[in-house]
Amino acid sequence: MPMRLAAGTLGCALFLVGCGSHDGDSGGAKNGDERPVGMAGKGAAQQPVPRGEGSKVDDDFNGDGARDLVLDDLVHRDHGDDAGIGIVYGSRTGLRPGARQLLSAHANGARTKGQLPAAFDSEAACDLDKDGFTDLLVSTDPPYNGQGQPPVPLQILFGSPKGLVGKAVQLKVPAQARFGNDWPDQPVCGDFDGDGANDLVLHASGARMTFLRGPFKRGGAPRAAGKPLVAPGDALVTGRATDVDGDGYDDVLVRKAAGATGAAAGALVLGGPKGPDETGVLFPAGKDIAFGRFGKGKGMDAAIASPRGVALRYEVPGTLRGTLEAKDVAVDAGDLDGDGLSELVMSGGGSGSGGGAGEVRVFRGRTSGIAANATATVVPSAKGTTEVLQVADFDGDRRADLVLRTYRGDGQDVVGVHPGLKSGELVSHKPQLTFSTEEFLSLSEG
């Protein structure tokens, strides 16, 4: 593929968390000083899923204009099979843990050759059929005897005014869009051809990827699909793509094959009228990457995490503008104070400047770029291993919120939602609400 942008050097992600700006989608208000709502282990009463009429908000499965939260790896004390996928529905004032839903292979999976899948894990979310309700892509494990091309393991649960209900359908991948005998997996949502409809990119086989044009039919078929595209790597960064170069087409991050263990190099494949077919920026090895608008430039900036620190590059491909001291951290980005610039969120690992492994540090975005020192340090409400689930606006105030999950061991966890703040330290030190994913196990399947 030809090079459209000058080849820059950025860190490549083994995984991508919170890629892009997470600015809010709708108006509203919240009380950032609201007393935390403790729900963990208290059996919060089940509430109905609010009925919606359709919206353009990301991750809005019931179309009521409020963002919802997807949770995988639900904790359960019996250590048996996967408990399923949890959905917490939102409202104009934020997430409502009581309005929760459990999705499982038994209740929601589609059969393949008469067999229900055993695995049922969320992969990506976007409105695939353009009806105003976000849809959920789920990976499964259909039966396969190892001969020839395997069946497609991806299924779609379509959103509706009642949320994600009913049975999933199998994603249809036309024969001409497949290559080799690998599973067509690693879905990435995005509008790669700029026509206003969400498309999908999948890993095909080797260094190739499948481009499926949306909108999709309710039976799981894309509007169109061509031959697999040659890609600068063999692993896609799943989830939702972002328009890094600001040309109106979403771009996809691809990881190159690694001949040895450890992080692998990769590249950004740029979208265009024909879909993602031009390699833009080359990426050397790195651990994680987050895109956002950290400074006053017109394009996206990048924060690249490596074992040596977090490198900052402005206006991708850009030039190196500094490195923040940190070791083995994950990076996310979102506009926590609503000023139009993204903050950088670091979690996990160790860090300089006194940061601890269980803390989450926030660096303010400014017109001159990321502040050199952490503006806020959030200590999770529980001890354990903490990860950032989302940096996104869940209450419609146009400020992103920080959603953390802490594993406490022995089938216990705490999810805390820390509101973004217009002034001060950017994010509330205390969570506005907390709950445990163990609450989903009180729901009956169906």
CSV table of C-alpha atoms in Angstrom, one decimal:
chain,number,residue,atom,x,y,z
A,1,MET,CA,0.0,0.0,0.0
A,2,PRO,CA,1.3,3.5,-0.8
A,3,MET,CA,2.3,5.9,1.9
A,4,ARG,CA,0.0,8.8,2.2
A,5,LEU,CA,1.6,10.5,5.2
A,6,ALA,CA,5.3,10.7,5.8
A,7,ALA,CA,6.4,7.7,7.8
A,8,GLY,CA,6.8,8.8,11.4
A,9,THR,CA,7.9,6.7,14.3
A,10,LEU,CA,5.4,6.2,17.2
A,11,GLY,CA,4.9,3.5,19.8
A,12,CYS,CA,2.6,0.7,18.7
A,13,ALA,CA,0.0,-0.8,21.0
A,14,LEU,CA,-0.3,-4.4,21.9
A,15,PHE,CA,-3.7,-3.3,22.9
A,16,LEU,CA,-5.5,0.0,22.7
A,17,VAL,CA,-7.5,1.4,25.6
A,18,GLY,CA,-9.6,4.5,25.3
A,19,CYS,CA,-8.3,5.4,21.9
A,20,GLY,CA,-9.3,8.9,20.8
A,21,SER,CA,-11.1,11.8,22.4
A,22,HIS,CA,-14.0,10.9,24.7
A,23,ASP,CA,-15.9,14.1,24.6
A,24,GLY,CA,-19.5,14.1,25.6
A,25,ASP,CA,-22.4,13.7,23.1
A,26,SER,CA,-25.3,15.4,24.8
A,27,GLY,CA,-26.2,18.1,27.3
A,28,GLY,CA,-27.1,17.6,30.9
A,29,ALA,CA,-26.0,18.3,34.4
A,30,LYS,CA,-24.6,16.4,37.3
A,31,ASN,CA,-23.6,16.9,40.9
A,32,GLY,CA,-19.9,16.1,41.1
A,33,ASP,CA,-20.2,16.2,44.9
A,34,GLU,CA,-23.0,13.6,45.1
A,35,ARG,CA,-22.5,11.1,48.0
A,36,PRO,CA,-21.0,7.8,46.7
A,37,VAL,CA,-23.6,5.2,46.3
A,38,GLY,CA,-22.4,1.9,47.7
A,39,MET,CA,-23.8,-1.1,45.9
A,40,ALA,CA,-21.2,-3.8,46.1
A,41,GLY,CA,-22.6,-6.9,47.9
A,42,LYS,CA,-25.8,-5.1,48.8
A,43,GLY,CA,-28.1,-6.7,46.2
A,44,ALA,CA,-29.3,-3.4,44.6
A,45,ALA,CA,-32.9,-3.7,43.4
A,46,GLN,CA,-33.3,-4.5,39.8
A,47,GLN,CA,-34.7,-1.6,37.7
A,48,PRO,CA,-36.2,-1.7,34.2
A,49,VAL,CA,-34.1,-0.7,31.3
A,50,PRO,CA,-35.2,2.8,30.2
A,51,ARG,CA,-36.9,2.8,26.8
A,52,GLY,CA,-35.4,4.9,24.1
A,53,GLU,CA,-36.2,6.1,20.6
A,54,GLY,CA,-32.8,6.1,19.1
A,55,SER,CA,-29.7,8.4,19.4
A,56,LYS,CA,-26.2,9.0,18.0
A,57,VAL,CA,-24.5,8.6,21.3
A,58,ASP,CA,-21.8,6.0,21.4
A,59,ASP,CA,-22.5,2.7,23.3
A,60,ASP,CA,-26.2,3.6,23.6
A,61,PHE,CA,-27.9,0.1,23.2
A,62,ASN,CA,-31.4,1.3,24.2
A,63,GLY,CA,-31.2,4.6,22.3
A,64,ASP,CA,-32.3,6.9,25.2
A,65,GLY,CA,-29.4,9.3,24.6
A,66,ALA,CA,-27.3,8.1,27.5
A,67,ARG,CA,-24.1,6.1,27.3
A,68,ASP,CA,-24.1,2.5,28.6
A,69,LEU,CA,-21.2,0.4,30.0
A,70,VAL,CA,-20.2,-3.1,28.9
A,71,LEU,CA,-18.5,-5.4,31.4
A,72,ASP,CA,-16.7,-8.6,30.6
A,73,ASP,CA,-15.1,-11.1,33.0
A,74,LEU,CA,-17.8,-10.8,35.6
A,75,VAL,CA,-16.6,-12.1,39.0
A,76,HIS,CA,-18.2,-15.2,40.4
A,77,ARG,CA,-17.1,-17.2,43.4
A,78,ASP,CA,-17.6,-20.7,42.0
A,79,HIS,CA,-14.8,-20.2,39.4
A,80,GLY,CA,-16.8,-22.1,36.9
A,81,ASP,CA,-17.7,-21.2,33.3
A,82,ASP,CA,-17.7,-17.6,32.1
A,83,ALA,CA,-20.6,-15.8,33.7
A,84,GLY,CA,-21.4,-13.8,30.6
A,85,ILE,CA,-21.4,-10.1,29.6
A,86,GLY,CA,-22.8,-7.4,31.9
A,87,ILE,CA,-24.5,-4.2,30.6
A,88,VAL,CA,-25.1,-1.3,32.9
A,89,TYR,CA,-27.6,1.2,31.3
A,90,GLY,CA,-27.1,4.9,31.6
A,91,SER,CA,-29.4,7.9,32.3
A,92,ARG,CA,-29.2,11.7,31.9
A,93,THR,CA,-27.5,11.8,35.3
A,94,GLY,CA,-25.1,8.9,34.8
A,95,LEU,CA,-25.0,5.1,35.0
A,96,ARG,CA,-27.8,3.3,36.9
A,97,PRO,CA,-26.3,0.0,38.2
A,98,GLY,CA,-29.8,-1.2,39.0
A,99,ALA,CA,-30.7,-1.1,35.3
A,100,ARG,CA,-28.4,-4.0,34.5
A,101,GLN,CA,-28.6,-6.9,32.1
A,102,LEU,CA,-26.8,-10.2,31.9
A,103,LEU,CA,-26.1,-11.6,28.4
A,104,SER,CA,-25.1,-15.2,28.1
A,105,ALA,CA,-24.4,-17.8,25.4
A,106,HIS,CA,-27.4,-19.8,26.6
A,107,ALA,CA,-29.9,-17.0,26.6
A,108,ASN,CA,-28.5,-14.8,23.7
A,109,GLY,CA,-26.2,-16.9,21.6
A,110,ALA,CA,-26.9,-18.1,18.1
A,111,ARG,CA,-26.5,-21.8,17.4
A,112,THR,CA,-24.0,-23.1,14.9
A,113,LYS,CA,-24.8,-26.6,13.5
A,114,GLY,CA,-27.3,-26.9,16.3
A,115,GLN,CA,-24.8,-26.1,19.1
A,116,LEU,CA,-24.8,-23.1,21.4
A,117,PRO,CA,-21.4,-21.4,21.9
A,118,ALA,CA,-19.6,-21.9,25.2
A,119,ALA,CA,-17.6,-18.7,24.9
A,120,PHE,CA,-19.5,-15.3,24.8
A,121,ASP,CA,-17.2,-12.2,25.0
A,122,SER,CA,-17.8,-8.7,23.9
A,123,GLU,CA,-15.5,-7.4,21.2
A,124,ALA,CA,-16.8,-4.1,19.8
A,125,ALA,CA,-19.9,-1.9,19.8
A,126,CYS,CA,-21.3,0.5,17.2
A,127,ASP,CA,-24.6,1.0,15.3
A,128,LEU,CA,-24.2,-1.4,12.5
A,129,ASP,CA,-27.7,-1.2,10.9
A,130,LYS,CA,-28.0,2.6,11.2
A,131,ASP,CA,-31.2,2.5,13.3
A,132,GLY,CA,-30.0,4.7,16.2
A,133,PHE,CA,-29.4,1.8,18.6
A,134,THR,CA,-25.8,0.6,19.3
A,135,ASP,CA,-25.2,-3.0,18.5
A,136,LEU,CA,-22.7,-5.4,20.2
A,137,LEU,CA,-20.3,-7.7,18.5
A,138,VAL,CA,-19.6,-10.9,20.4
A,139,SER,CA,-16.9,-13.5,19.9
A,140,THR,CA,-17.9,-17.2,20.3
A,141,ASP,CA,-16.4,-20.7,19.7
A,142,PRO,CA,-18.5,-22.4,17.0
A,143,PRO,CA,-17.8,-26.1,16.4
A,144,TYR,CA,-14.9,-26.8,13.9
A,145,ASN,CA,-13.2,-30.0,12.9
A,146,GLY,CA,-10.0,-28.4,11.7
A,147,GLN,CA,-10.7,-29.0,8.0
A,148,GLY,CA,-10.9,-26.1,5.6
A,149,GLN,CA,-12.2,-22.6,6.5
A,150,PRO,CA,-13.7,-22.4,10.0
A,151,PRO,CA,-17.1,-20.8,10.6
A,152,VAL,CA,-17.3,-17.2,11.5
A,153,PRO,CA,-17.1,-16.9,15.3
A,154,LEU,CA,-18.5,-13.4,15.5
A,155,GLN,CA,-22.2,-12.7,16.4
A,156,ILE,CA,-24.2,-9.5,16.5
A,157,LEU,CA,-26.7,-8.6,19.2
A,158,PHE,CA,-28.8,-5.7,17.9
A,159,GLY,CA,-29.8,-2.8,20.1
A,160,SER,CA,-33.4,-1.9,20.5
A,161,PRO,CA,-35.7,0.4,22.5
A,162,LYS,CA,-35.4,-2.2,25.2
A,163,GLY,CA,-31.7,-2.6,24.9
A,164,LEU,CA,-29.8,-5.8,23.9
A,165,VAL,CA,-32.5,-8.4,23.9
A,166,GLY,CA,-33.2,-11.6,22.1
A,167,LYS,CA,-30.9,-13.9,20.1
A,168,ALA,CA,-27.8,-12.8,18.3
A,169,VAL,CA,-27.2,-13.4,14.6
A,170,GLN,CA,-24.0,-14.7,13.0
A,171,LEU,CA,-22.0,-12.1,11.2
A,172,LYS,CA,-22.0,-12.9,7.5
A,173,VAL,CA,-18.6,-12.7,5.8
A,174,PRO,CA,-18.9,-13.2,2.0
A,175,ALA,CA,-16.6,-15.9,0.5
A,176,GLN,CA,-14.7,-13.3,-1.6
A,177,ALA,CA,-13.8,-11.4,1.6
A,178,ARG,CA,-12.1,-14.3,3.3
A,179,PHE,CA,-8.6,-15.6,2.9
A,180,GLY,CA,-6.8,-18.7,4.2
A,181,ASN,CA,-8.1,-20.9,7.0
A,182,ASP,CA,-7.9,-18.6,9.9
A,183,TRP,CA,-10.8,-17.4,12.0
A,184,PRO,CA,-12.2,-14.1,10.8
A,185,ASP,CA,-11.9,-12.2,14.1
A,186,GLN,CA,-10.6,-9.1,15.8
A,187,PRO,CA,-13.4,-6.8,14.7
A,188,VAL,CA,-12.9,-3.0,14.6
A,189,CYS,CA,-15.9,-0.6,14.2
A,190,GLY,CA,-15.6,2.6,12.3
A,191,ASP,CA,-16.7,4.6,9.3
A,192,PHE,CA,-13.7,3.9,7.2
A,193,ASP,CA,-15.2,5.1,3.8
A,194,GLY,CA,-16.8,8.2,5.1
A,195,ASP,CA,-20.3,7.5,4.0
A,196,GLY,CA,-21.9,8.0,7.4
A,197,ALA,CA,-22.5,4.3,8.1
A,198,ASN,CA,-20.4,2.1,10.4
A,199,ASP,CA,-18.2,-0.5,8.7
A,200,LEU,CA,-16.2,-3.4,10.1
A,201,VAL,CA,-12.6,-4.5,9.6
A,202,LEU,CA,-11.7,-8.0,10.6
A,203,HIS,CA,-8.4,-10.0,10.6
A,204,ALA,CA,-8.5,-12.4,7.6
A,205,SER,CA,-5.3,-14.4,7.6
A,206,GLY,CA,-1.7,-13.6,7.7
A,207,ALA,CA,-1.1,-9.9,6.9
A,208,ARG,CA,-4.5,-9.4,5.4
A,209,MET,CA,-7.7,-7.9,6.6
A,210,THR,CA,-11.4,-8.0,5.6
A,211,PHE,CA,-13.3,-4.8,5.0
A,212,LEU,CA,-17.1,-5.1,5.3
A,213,ARG,CA,-19.1,-2.0,4.3
A,214,GLY,CA,-22.1,-0.9,6.3
A,215,PRO,CA,-24.8,-0.5,7.0
A,216,PHE,CA,-25.5,-4.2,7.9
A,217,LYS,CA,-28.7,-6.1,7.5
A,218,ARG,CA,-30.5,-7.5,10.4
A,219,GLY,CA,-29.5,-11.0,9.2
A,220,GLY,CA,-25.8,-10.1,9.8
A,221,ALA,CA,-24.8,-9.4,6.1
A,222,PRO,CA,-22.8,-6.3,5.1
A,223,ARG,CA,-23.9,-3.9,2.3
A,224,ALA,CA,-20.8,-4.9,0.3
A,225,ALA,CA,-17.4,-6.6,0.6
A,226,GLY,CA,-14.5,-7.0,-1.7
A,227,LYS,CA,-11.3,-9.1,-1.6
A,228,PRO,CA,-9.1,-9.0,1.5
A,229,LEU,CA,-6.7,-6.1,1.8
A,230,VAL,CA,-3.0,-6.5,2.3
A,231,ALA,CA,-2.2,-5.1,5.7
A,232,PRO,CA,1.1,-4.0,7.4
A,233,GLY,CA,0.6,-6.6,10.1
A,234,ASP,CA,-1.5,-9.6,11.3
A,235,ALA,CA,-3.3,-8.4,14.4
A,236,LEU,CA,-5.9,-5.6,14.6
A,237,VAL,CA,-6.5,-3.4,17.7
A,238,THR,CA,-10.1,-4.2,18.4
A,239,GLY,CA,-12.9,-1.9,19.5
A,240,ARG,CA,-13.6,1.3,17.8
A,241,ALA,CA,-11.3,3.1,15.4
A,242,THR,CA,-10.7,6.9,15.3
A,243,ASP,CA,-10.0,9.5,12.7
A,244,VAL,CA,-6.4,10.2,13.6
A,245,ASP,CA,-5.5,12.5,10.7
A,246,GLY,CA,-8.7,14.5,10.6
A,247,ASP,CA,-9.7,13.8,7.0
A,248,GLY,CA,-13.2,12.5,7.8
A,249,TYR,CA,-12.3,8.8,7.5
A,250,ASP,CA,-11.6,6.5,10.5
A,251,ASP,CA,-8.2,4.9,10.6
A,252,VAL,CA,-7.3,1.4,12.0
A,253,LEU,CA,-4.2,0.4,14.1
A,254,VAL,CA,-2.6,-2.8,13.0
A,255,ARG,CA,0.1,-4.7,14.8
A,256,LYS,CA,2.9,-6.4,12.9
A,257,ALA,CA,3.8,-10.1,13.4
A,258,ALA,CA,6.4,-10.6,16.1
A,259,GLY,CA,9.2,-13.1,15.5
A,260,ALA,CA,9.9,-13.2,19.1
A,261,THR,CA,8.1,-12.6,22.4
A,262,GLY,CA,7.3,-9.1,23.5
A,263,ALA,CA,5.8,-6.0,21.8
A,264,ALA,CA,5.6,-5.9,18.1
A,265,ALA,CA,5.8,-3.0,15.7
A,266,GLY,CA,2.8,-1.9,13.7
A,267,ALA,CA,1.2,0.8,11.6
A,268,LEU,CA,-1.8,3.1,11.2
A,269,VAL,CA,-3.9,2.2,8.1
A,270,LEU,CA,-5.7,5.3,6.9
A,271,GLY,CA,-9.3,5.2,5.8
A,272,GLY,CA,-10.5,6.7,2.5
A,273,PRO,CA,-13.4,6.6,-0.1
A,274,LYS,CA,-12.5,3.0,-0.8
A,275,GLY,CA,-12.0,2.1,2.9
A,276,PRO,CA,-8.8,1.4,4.8
A,277,ASP,CA,-6.2,0.8,2.1
A,278,GLU,CA,-3.2,3.1,2.6
A,279,THR,CA,-0.5,2.8,5.2
A,280,GLY,CA,0.1,6.1,7.0
A,281,VAL,CA,2.3,6.1,10.0
A,282,LEU,CA,4.8,3.4,11.0
A,283,PHE,CA,5.1,2.4,14.6
A,284,PRO,CA,8.0,0.8,16.3
A,285,ALA,CA,7.6,-1.5,19.3
A,286,GLY,CA,5.7,-0.2,22.3
A,287,LYS,CA,3.3,-1.3,25.0
A,288,ASP,CA,0.2,0.9,24.6
A,289,ILE,CA,-1.0,4.0,22.8
A,290,ALA,CA,-3.7,6.6,23.3
A,291,PHE,CA,-4.8,9.2,20.8
A,292,GLY,CA,-6.3,12.5,21.9
A,293,ARG,CA,-6.1,16.3,21.4
A,294,PHE,CA,-3.5,17.1,24.1
A,295,GLY,CA,-2.5,20.5,22.7
A,296,LYS,CA,-3.7,23.3,20.4
A,297,GLY,CA,-2.9,21.5,17.1
A,298,LYS,CA,-5.5,20.6,14.6
A,299,GLY,CA,-4.8,16.9,14.4
A,300,MET,CA,-4.7,14.0,16.9
A,301,ASP,CA,-1.8,13.6,19.2
A,302,ALA,CA,-0.4,10.4,20.5
A,303,ALA,CA,0.9,9.1,23.9
A,304,ILE,CA,3.0,6.0,23.5
A,305,ALA,CA,3.8,3.8,26.5
A,306,SER,CA,6.9,1.7,26.6
A,307,PRO,CA,8.9,0.1,29.4
A,308,ARG,CA,11.1,3.2,29.5
A,309,GLY,CA,8.3,5.8,29.7
A,310,VAL,CA,5.5,7.6,27.9
A,311,ALA,CA,6.5,9.4,24.8
A,312,LEU,CA,4.4,12.4,23.6
A,313,ARG,CA,4.0,13.2,19.9
A,314,TYR,CA,1.8,16.1,18.7
A,315,GLU,CA,-0.1,16.1,15.5
A,316,VAL,CA,0.5,12.5,14.3
A,317,PRO,CA,2.9,11.6,12.8
A,318,GLY,CA,4.6,14.5,14.5
A,319,THR,CA,7.9,14.8,16.3
A,320,LEU,CA,8.8,13.8,19.8
A,321,ARG,CA,7.9,16.5,22.2
A,322,GLY,CA,8.8,14.9,25.5
A,323,THR,CA,8.7,11.8,27.6
A,324,LEU,CA,6.9,11.3,30.9
A,325,GLU,CA,8.7,9.1,33.5
A,326,ALA,CA,6.7,5.9,34.0
A,327,LYS,CA,7.2,2.1,33.9
A,328,ASP,CA,4.9,-0.4,32.4
A,329,VAL,CA,1.8,1.7,32.4
A,330,ALA,CA,-1.4,1.7,30.4
A,331,VAL,CA,-2.5,5.0,28.8
A,332,ASP,CA,-6.0,6.4,28.1
A,333,ALA,CA,-7.3,9.8,27.0
A,334,GLY,CA,-10.4,11.9,27.5
A,335,ASP,CA,-11.6,15.4,28.1
A,336,LEU,CA,-12.2,15.4,31.9
A,337,ASP,CA,-12.7,19.2,32.4
A,338,GLY,CA,-14.7,19.9,29.2
A,339,ASP,CA,-12.2,22.5,27.7
A,340,GLY,CA,-11.9,20.7,24.4
A,341,LEU,CA,-8.4,19.3,25.2
A,342,SER,CA,-7.8,15.7,26.2
A,343,GLU,CA,-6.2,14.7,29.5
A,344,LEU,CA,-3.8,11.8,29.7
A,345,VAL,CA,-4.6,9.0,32.1
A,346,MET,CA,-1.9,6.6,33.3
A,347,SER,CA,-2.6,3.4,35.2
A,348,GLY,CA,-0.9,0.2,36.4
A,349,GLY,CA,2.9,-0.4,36.7
A,350,GLY,CA,5.1,1.9,38.6
A,351,SER,CA,6.0,5.5,37.9
A,352,GLY,CA,8.2,8.4,38.8
A,353,SER,CA,7.1,11.3,40.9
A,354,GLY,CA,5.8,9.1,43.7
A,355,GLY,CA,3.1,7.2,41.8
A,356,GLY,CA,2.1,3.9,43.1
A,357,ALA,CA,1.1,0.7,41.3
A,358,GLY,CA,-2.5,1.0,42.5
A,359,GLU,CA,-2.9,4.7,41.7
A,360,VAL,CA,-4.3,6.3,38.5
A,361,ARG,CA,-2.5,9.5,37.5
A,362,VAL,CA,-4.1,12.3,35.4
A,363,PHE,CA,-2.1,14.8,33.3
A,364,ARG,CA,-3.8,18.0,32.1
A,365,GLY,CA,-4.0,18.8,28.4
A,366,ARG,CA,-3.0,22.4,27.7
A,367,THR,CA,-2.6,24.6,24.6
A,368,SER,CA,1.1,23.9,24.9
A,369,GLY,CA,0.6,20.2,25.4
A,370,ILE,CA,0.5,17.7,28.3
A,371,ALA,CA,1.6,19.1,31.7
A,372,ALA,CA,4.8,17.5,32.9
A,373,ASN,CA,3.5,16.7,36.4
A,374,ALA,CA,0.3,14.8,37.3
A,375,THR,CA,-2.6,17.2,38.1
A,376,ALA,CA,-4.5,14.5,40.0
A,377,THR,CA,-3.9,11.2,41.5
A,378,VAL,CA,-6.9,8.9,42.1
A,379,VAL,CA,-6.6,6.2,44.7
A,380,PRO,CA,-9.2,3.5,44.0
A,381,SER,CA,-11.8,2.9,46.7
A,382,ALA,CA,-10.7,-0.6,47.3
A,383,LYS,CA,-7.3,-2.4,47.5
A,384,GLY,CA,-6.3,-4.7,44.7
A,385,THR,CA,-5.4,-4.6,41.1
A,386,THR,CA,-6.9,-1.7,39.3
A,387,GLU,CA,-7.6,-1.1,35.6
A,388,VAL,CA,-9.2,1.8,33.7
A,389,LEU,CA,-12.4,0.6,32.0
A,390,GLN,CA,-13.5,3.8,30.3
A,391,VAL,CA,-12.7,7.5,30.0
A,392,ALA,CA,-16.0,8.7,28.6
A,393,ASP,CA,-19.0,11.0,29.3
A,394,PHE,CA,-21.7,8.9,31.0
A,395,ASP,CA,-23.9,11.8,32.3
A,396,GLY,CA,-24.1,14.1,29.3
A,397,ASP,CA,-22.3,17.1,30.9
A,398,ARG,CA,-19.6,17.2,28.2
A,399,ARG,CA,-16.9,16.1,30.6
A,400,ALA,CA,-15.5,12.6,30.5
A,401,ASP,CA,-15.8,10.4,33.6
A,402,LEU,CA,-13.2,7.9,34.8
A,403,VAL,CA,-14.4,4.4,35.4
A,404,LEU,CA,-12.1,2.1,37.4
A,405,ARG,CA,-12.4,-1.5,38.2
A,406,THR,CA,-10.4,-3.0,41.1
A,407,TYR,CA,-10.1,-6.8,41.6
A,408,ARG,CA,-10.0,-7.7,45.2
A,409,GLY,CA,-9.4,-11.4,44.9
A,410,ASP,CA,-11.6,-14.4,45.7
A,411,GLY,CA,-14.4,-13.5,43.2
A,412,GLN,CA,-14.7,-9.9,44.4
A,413,ASP,CA,-14.4,-6.6,42.6
A,414,VAL,CA,-15.4,-2.9,42.8
A,415,VAL,CA,-16.3,-0.7,39.9
A,416,GLY,CA,-16.1,3.0,40.7
A,417,VAL,CA,-17.2,6.0,38.6
A,418,HIS,CA,-15.2,9.2,39.2
A,419,PRO,CA,-16.8,12.3,37.6
A,420,GLY,CA,-14.8,14.7,35.6
A,421,LEU,CA,-14.6,18.2,37.1
A,422,LYS,CA,-14.7,21.6,35.4
A,423,SER,CA,-12.0,23.0,37.7
A,424,GLY,CA,-9.5,21.9,40.3
A,425,GLU,CA,-8.0,18.5,40.0
A,426,LEU,CA,-9.9,17.4,36.9
A,427,VAL,CA,-11.5,14.3,38.4
A,428,SER,CA,-13.3,13.5,41.7
A,429,HIS,CA,-11.1,11.6,44.1
A,430,LYS,CA,-14.2,9.8,45.5
A,431,PRO,CA,-16.4,7.8,43.2
A,432,GLN,CA,-19.9,9.1,42.5
A,433,LEU,CA,-21.1,5.5,42.7
A,434,THR,CA,-19.7,2.0,43.2
A,435,PHE,CA,-20.9,-1.4,42.4
A,436,SER,CA,-19.7,-5.0,41.9
A,437,THR,CA,-20.0,-7.1,38.8
A,438,GLU,CA,-21.0,-9.9,41.2
A,439,GLU,CA,-24.5,-8.2,41.2
A,440,PHE,CA,-25.1,-9.6,37.7
A,441,LEU,CA,-25.2,-13.1,39.0
A,442,SER,CA,-28.5,-12.3,40.8
A,443,LEU,CA,-30.1,-11.9,37.4
A,444,SER,CA,-31.9,-14.9,35.8
A,445,GLU,CA,-30.9,-15.8,32.3
A,446,GLY,CA,-33.3,-14.9,29.6
